[in-house]
Coordinates of C-alpha atoms in Angstrom, one line a residue:
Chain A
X1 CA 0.0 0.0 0.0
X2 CA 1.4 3.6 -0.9
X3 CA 2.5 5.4 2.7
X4 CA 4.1 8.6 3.3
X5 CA 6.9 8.6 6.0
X6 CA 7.9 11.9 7.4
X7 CA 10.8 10.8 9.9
X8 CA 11.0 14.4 11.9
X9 CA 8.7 14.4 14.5
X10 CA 9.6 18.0 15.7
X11 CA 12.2 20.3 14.3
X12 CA 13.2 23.6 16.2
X13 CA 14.8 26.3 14.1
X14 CA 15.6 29.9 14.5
X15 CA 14.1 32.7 13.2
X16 CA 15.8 33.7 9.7
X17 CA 17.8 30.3 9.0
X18 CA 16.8 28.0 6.6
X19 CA 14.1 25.2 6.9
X20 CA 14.2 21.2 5.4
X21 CA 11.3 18.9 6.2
X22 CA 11.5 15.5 5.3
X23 CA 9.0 13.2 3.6
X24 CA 9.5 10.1 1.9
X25 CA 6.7 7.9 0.3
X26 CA 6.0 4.5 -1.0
X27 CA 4.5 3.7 -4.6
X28 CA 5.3 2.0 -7.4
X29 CA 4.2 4.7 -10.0
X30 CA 4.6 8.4 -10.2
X31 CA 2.6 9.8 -7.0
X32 CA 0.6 12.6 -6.2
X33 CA 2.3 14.1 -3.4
X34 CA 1.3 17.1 -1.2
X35 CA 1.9 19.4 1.5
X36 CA 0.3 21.0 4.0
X37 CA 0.0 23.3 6.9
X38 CA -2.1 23.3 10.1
X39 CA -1.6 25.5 13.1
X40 CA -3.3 24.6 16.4
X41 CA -6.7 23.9 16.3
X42 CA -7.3 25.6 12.4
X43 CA -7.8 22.8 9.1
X44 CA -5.5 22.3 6.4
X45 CA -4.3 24.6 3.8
X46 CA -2.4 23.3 0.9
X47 CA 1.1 25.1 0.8
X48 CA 1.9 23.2 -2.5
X49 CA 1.7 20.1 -4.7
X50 CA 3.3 17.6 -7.2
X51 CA 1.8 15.5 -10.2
X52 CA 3.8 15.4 -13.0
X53 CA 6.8 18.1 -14.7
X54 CA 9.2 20.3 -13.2
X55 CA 10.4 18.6 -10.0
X56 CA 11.2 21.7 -8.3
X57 CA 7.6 23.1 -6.8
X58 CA 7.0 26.6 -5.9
X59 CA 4.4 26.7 -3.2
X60 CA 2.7 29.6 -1.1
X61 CA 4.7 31.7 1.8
X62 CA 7.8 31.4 -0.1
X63 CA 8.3 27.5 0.4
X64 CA 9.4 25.0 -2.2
X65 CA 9.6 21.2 -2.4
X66 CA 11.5 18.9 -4.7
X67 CA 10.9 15.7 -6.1
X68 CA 13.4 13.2 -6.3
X69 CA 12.7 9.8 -7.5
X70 CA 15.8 8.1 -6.9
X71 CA 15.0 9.4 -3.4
X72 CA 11.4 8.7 -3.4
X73 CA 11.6 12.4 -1.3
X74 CA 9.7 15.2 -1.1
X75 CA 11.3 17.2 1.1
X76 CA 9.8 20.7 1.8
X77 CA 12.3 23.7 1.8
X78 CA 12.3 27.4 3.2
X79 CA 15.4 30.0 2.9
X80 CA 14.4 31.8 5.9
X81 CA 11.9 31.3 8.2
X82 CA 9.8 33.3 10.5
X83 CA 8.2 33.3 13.2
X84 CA 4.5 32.9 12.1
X85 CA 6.0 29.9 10.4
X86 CA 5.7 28.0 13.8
X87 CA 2.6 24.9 13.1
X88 CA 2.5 21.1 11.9
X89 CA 3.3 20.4 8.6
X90 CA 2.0 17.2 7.2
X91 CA 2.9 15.6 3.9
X92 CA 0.4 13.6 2.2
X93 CA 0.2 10.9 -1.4
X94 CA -2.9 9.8 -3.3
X95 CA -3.0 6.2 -3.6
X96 CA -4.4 4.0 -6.3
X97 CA -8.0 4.7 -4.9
X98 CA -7.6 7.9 -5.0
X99 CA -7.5 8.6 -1.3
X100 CA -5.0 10.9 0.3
X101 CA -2.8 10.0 3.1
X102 CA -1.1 11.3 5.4
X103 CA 2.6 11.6 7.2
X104 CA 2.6 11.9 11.1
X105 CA 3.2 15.1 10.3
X106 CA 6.5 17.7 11.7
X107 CA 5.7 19.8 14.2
X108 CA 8.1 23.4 13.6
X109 CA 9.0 25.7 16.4
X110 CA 10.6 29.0 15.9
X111 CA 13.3 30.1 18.2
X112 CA 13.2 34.2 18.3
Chain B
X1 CA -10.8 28.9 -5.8
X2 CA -12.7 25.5 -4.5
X3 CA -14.0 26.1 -1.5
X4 CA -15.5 23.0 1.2
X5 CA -17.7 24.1 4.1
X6 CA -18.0 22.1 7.0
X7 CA -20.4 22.7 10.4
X8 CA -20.6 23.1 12.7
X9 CA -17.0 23.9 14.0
X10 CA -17.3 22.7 17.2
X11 CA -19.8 20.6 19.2
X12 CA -20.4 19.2 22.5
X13 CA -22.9 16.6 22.8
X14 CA -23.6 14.2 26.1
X15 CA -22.5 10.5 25.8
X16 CA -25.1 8.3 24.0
X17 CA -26.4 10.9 21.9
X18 CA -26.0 11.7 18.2
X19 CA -23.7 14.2 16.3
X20 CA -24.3 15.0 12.4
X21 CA -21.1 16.8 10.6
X22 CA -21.7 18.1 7.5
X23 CA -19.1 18.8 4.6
X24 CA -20.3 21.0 1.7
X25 CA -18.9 21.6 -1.8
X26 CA -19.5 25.3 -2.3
X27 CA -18.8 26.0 -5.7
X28 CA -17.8 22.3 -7.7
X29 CA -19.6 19.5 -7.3
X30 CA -17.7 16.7 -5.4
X31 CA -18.8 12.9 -6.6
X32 CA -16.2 11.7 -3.9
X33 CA -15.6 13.2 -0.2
X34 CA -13.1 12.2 2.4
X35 CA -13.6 11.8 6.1
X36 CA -10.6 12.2 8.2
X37 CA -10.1 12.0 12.3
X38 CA -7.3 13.5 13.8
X39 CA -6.6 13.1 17.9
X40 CA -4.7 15.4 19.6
X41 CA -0.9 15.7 18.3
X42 CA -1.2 13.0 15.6
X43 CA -1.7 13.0 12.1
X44 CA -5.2 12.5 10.2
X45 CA -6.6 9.1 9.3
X46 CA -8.7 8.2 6.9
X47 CA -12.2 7.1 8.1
X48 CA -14.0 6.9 5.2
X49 CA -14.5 7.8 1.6
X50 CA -17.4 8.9 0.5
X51 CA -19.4 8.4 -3.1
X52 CA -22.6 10.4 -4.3
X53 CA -25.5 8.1 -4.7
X54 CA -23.5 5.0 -3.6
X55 CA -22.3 3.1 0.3
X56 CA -19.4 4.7 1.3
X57 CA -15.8 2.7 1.8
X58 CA -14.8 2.4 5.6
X59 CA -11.1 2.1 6.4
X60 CA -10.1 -1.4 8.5
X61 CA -11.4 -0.7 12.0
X62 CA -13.9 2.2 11.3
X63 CA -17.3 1.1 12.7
X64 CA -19.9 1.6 9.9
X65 CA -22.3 1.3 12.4
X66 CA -21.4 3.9 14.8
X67 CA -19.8 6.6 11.9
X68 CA -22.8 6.9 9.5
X69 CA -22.1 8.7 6.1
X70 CA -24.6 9.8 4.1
X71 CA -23.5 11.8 0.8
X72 CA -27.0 12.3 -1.0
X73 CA -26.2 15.0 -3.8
X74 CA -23.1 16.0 -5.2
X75 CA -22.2 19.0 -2.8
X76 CA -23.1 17.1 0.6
X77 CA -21.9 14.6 3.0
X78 CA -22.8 13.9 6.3
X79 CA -21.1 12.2 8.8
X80 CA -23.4 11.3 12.1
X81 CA -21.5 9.8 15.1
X82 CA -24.1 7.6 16.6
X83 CA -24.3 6.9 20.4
X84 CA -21.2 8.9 21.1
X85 CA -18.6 8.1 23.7
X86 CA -15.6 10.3 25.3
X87 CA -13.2 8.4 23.3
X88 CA -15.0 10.0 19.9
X89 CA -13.7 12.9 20.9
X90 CA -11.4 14.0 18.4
X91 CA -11.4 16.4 15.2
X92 CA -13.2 15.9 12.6
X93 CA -12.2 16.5 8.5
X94 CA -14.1 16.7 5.3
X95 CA -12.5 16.8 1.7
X96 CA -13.7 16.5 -1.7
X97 CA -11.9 15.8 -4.6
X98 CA -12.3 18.1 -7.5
X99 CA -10.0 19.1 -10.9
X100 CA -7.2 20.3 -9.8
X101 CA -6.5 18.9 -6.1
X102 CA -8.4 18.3 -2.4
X103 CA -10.1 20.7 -0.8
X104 CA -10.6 20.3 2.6
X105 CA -13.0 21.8 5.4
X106 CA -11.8 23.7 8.3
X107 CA -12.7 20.9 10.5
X108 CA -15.3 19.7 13.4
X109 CA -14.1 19.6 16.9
X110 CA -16.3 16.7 18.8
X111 CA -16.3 16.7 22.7
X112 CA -18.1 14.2 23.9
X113 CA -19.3 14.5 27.5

């Protein structure tokens, strides 16, 4: 069955340096992979996403991911973080039914 | 953009009773929708999917008898947490699939009392 792994279960950086989240995923063809952003208590909003092309994906609030095959990453990236940055990311794939599924998710604190 | 509505936002309800959730496609018409729990600090899990007009698919170890889902037209589902228990108590996620992704609600939060 396809799976997403993300391996970082928290990640504390400071404010300004540069951000890597991990995800890796299992599937035999080319996935549809995902991610998103949730701060406390709030749903889901899509930061960016992956289904075919360029394997270098701009996303919103100045975060990319790239897909690597070899790999079988997605790991999401971020120059320079701030402060409002600070929530759980979760990466996701859609499997061969079409149902989405999620990492255990990496929760990001900011240092000041 | 897409947009999926979901109410109510939060509920309390007293052990034993019933709680219906509903997830609404606002502008698109969703023939499949997603139910998701999440507990506190963990990721979400798929419950169930949802098909217009059809049953829906339960994951392994979702009670089909206790999480009802109805999705009767194209831009609702309902999920209705019979005979609830504290350990129901959890978060609560819609999504629907349409062209060019998911969609997803901004979520139910259940306690159970």
């Amino acid at each position: 069955a396809q799976s997403v792994t993300q391996p970082d279960i928290h990640i504390t950086v400071s404010e300004g340096a540069s951000l890597e989240l991990r995800c890796n995923y299992s599937y035999g063809a080319t996935p549809y992979l995902f991610w998103y952003v949730q701060s406390p208590g709030q749903g889901l909003q899509l930061l960016l996403k992956y289904f075919s092309g360029d394997t270098l994906v701009q996303g919103i609030k100045g975060f990319e991911a790239e897909f690597k095959r070899s790999q079988s990453s997605f790991n999401l990236r971020k120059p320079s973080v701030h402060w409002s940055d600070a929530a759980e990311y979760f990466c996701a794939v859609v499997d061969n039914n079409n149902d989405m599924r999620f990492g255990a998710g990496t929760r990001l604190t900011v240092k000041p | 953009g897409a947009v999926v509505s979901q109410h109510p936002s939060r509920v309390i309800c007293k052990s034993g009773t019933s709680v219906k959730i509903e997830c609404r496609s606002l502008d698109f018409q969703a023939t499949t929708m997603f139910w998701y729990r999440q507990f506190p600090k963990q990721s979400l899990m798929l419950m169930a999917t949802s098909n217009e007009g059809s049953k829906a698919t339960y994951e392994q170890g979702v009670e089909k008898d206790k999480f009802l889902i109805n999705h009767a037209s194209l831009t609702l589902s309902t999920l209705t947490v019979t005979s609830a228990h504290p350990e129901d108590s959890s978060f609560y996620i819609c999504s629907a699939n349409e062209l060019y992704g998911y969609t997803f609600g901004s979520g139910t939060r259940l306690t159970v009392v």
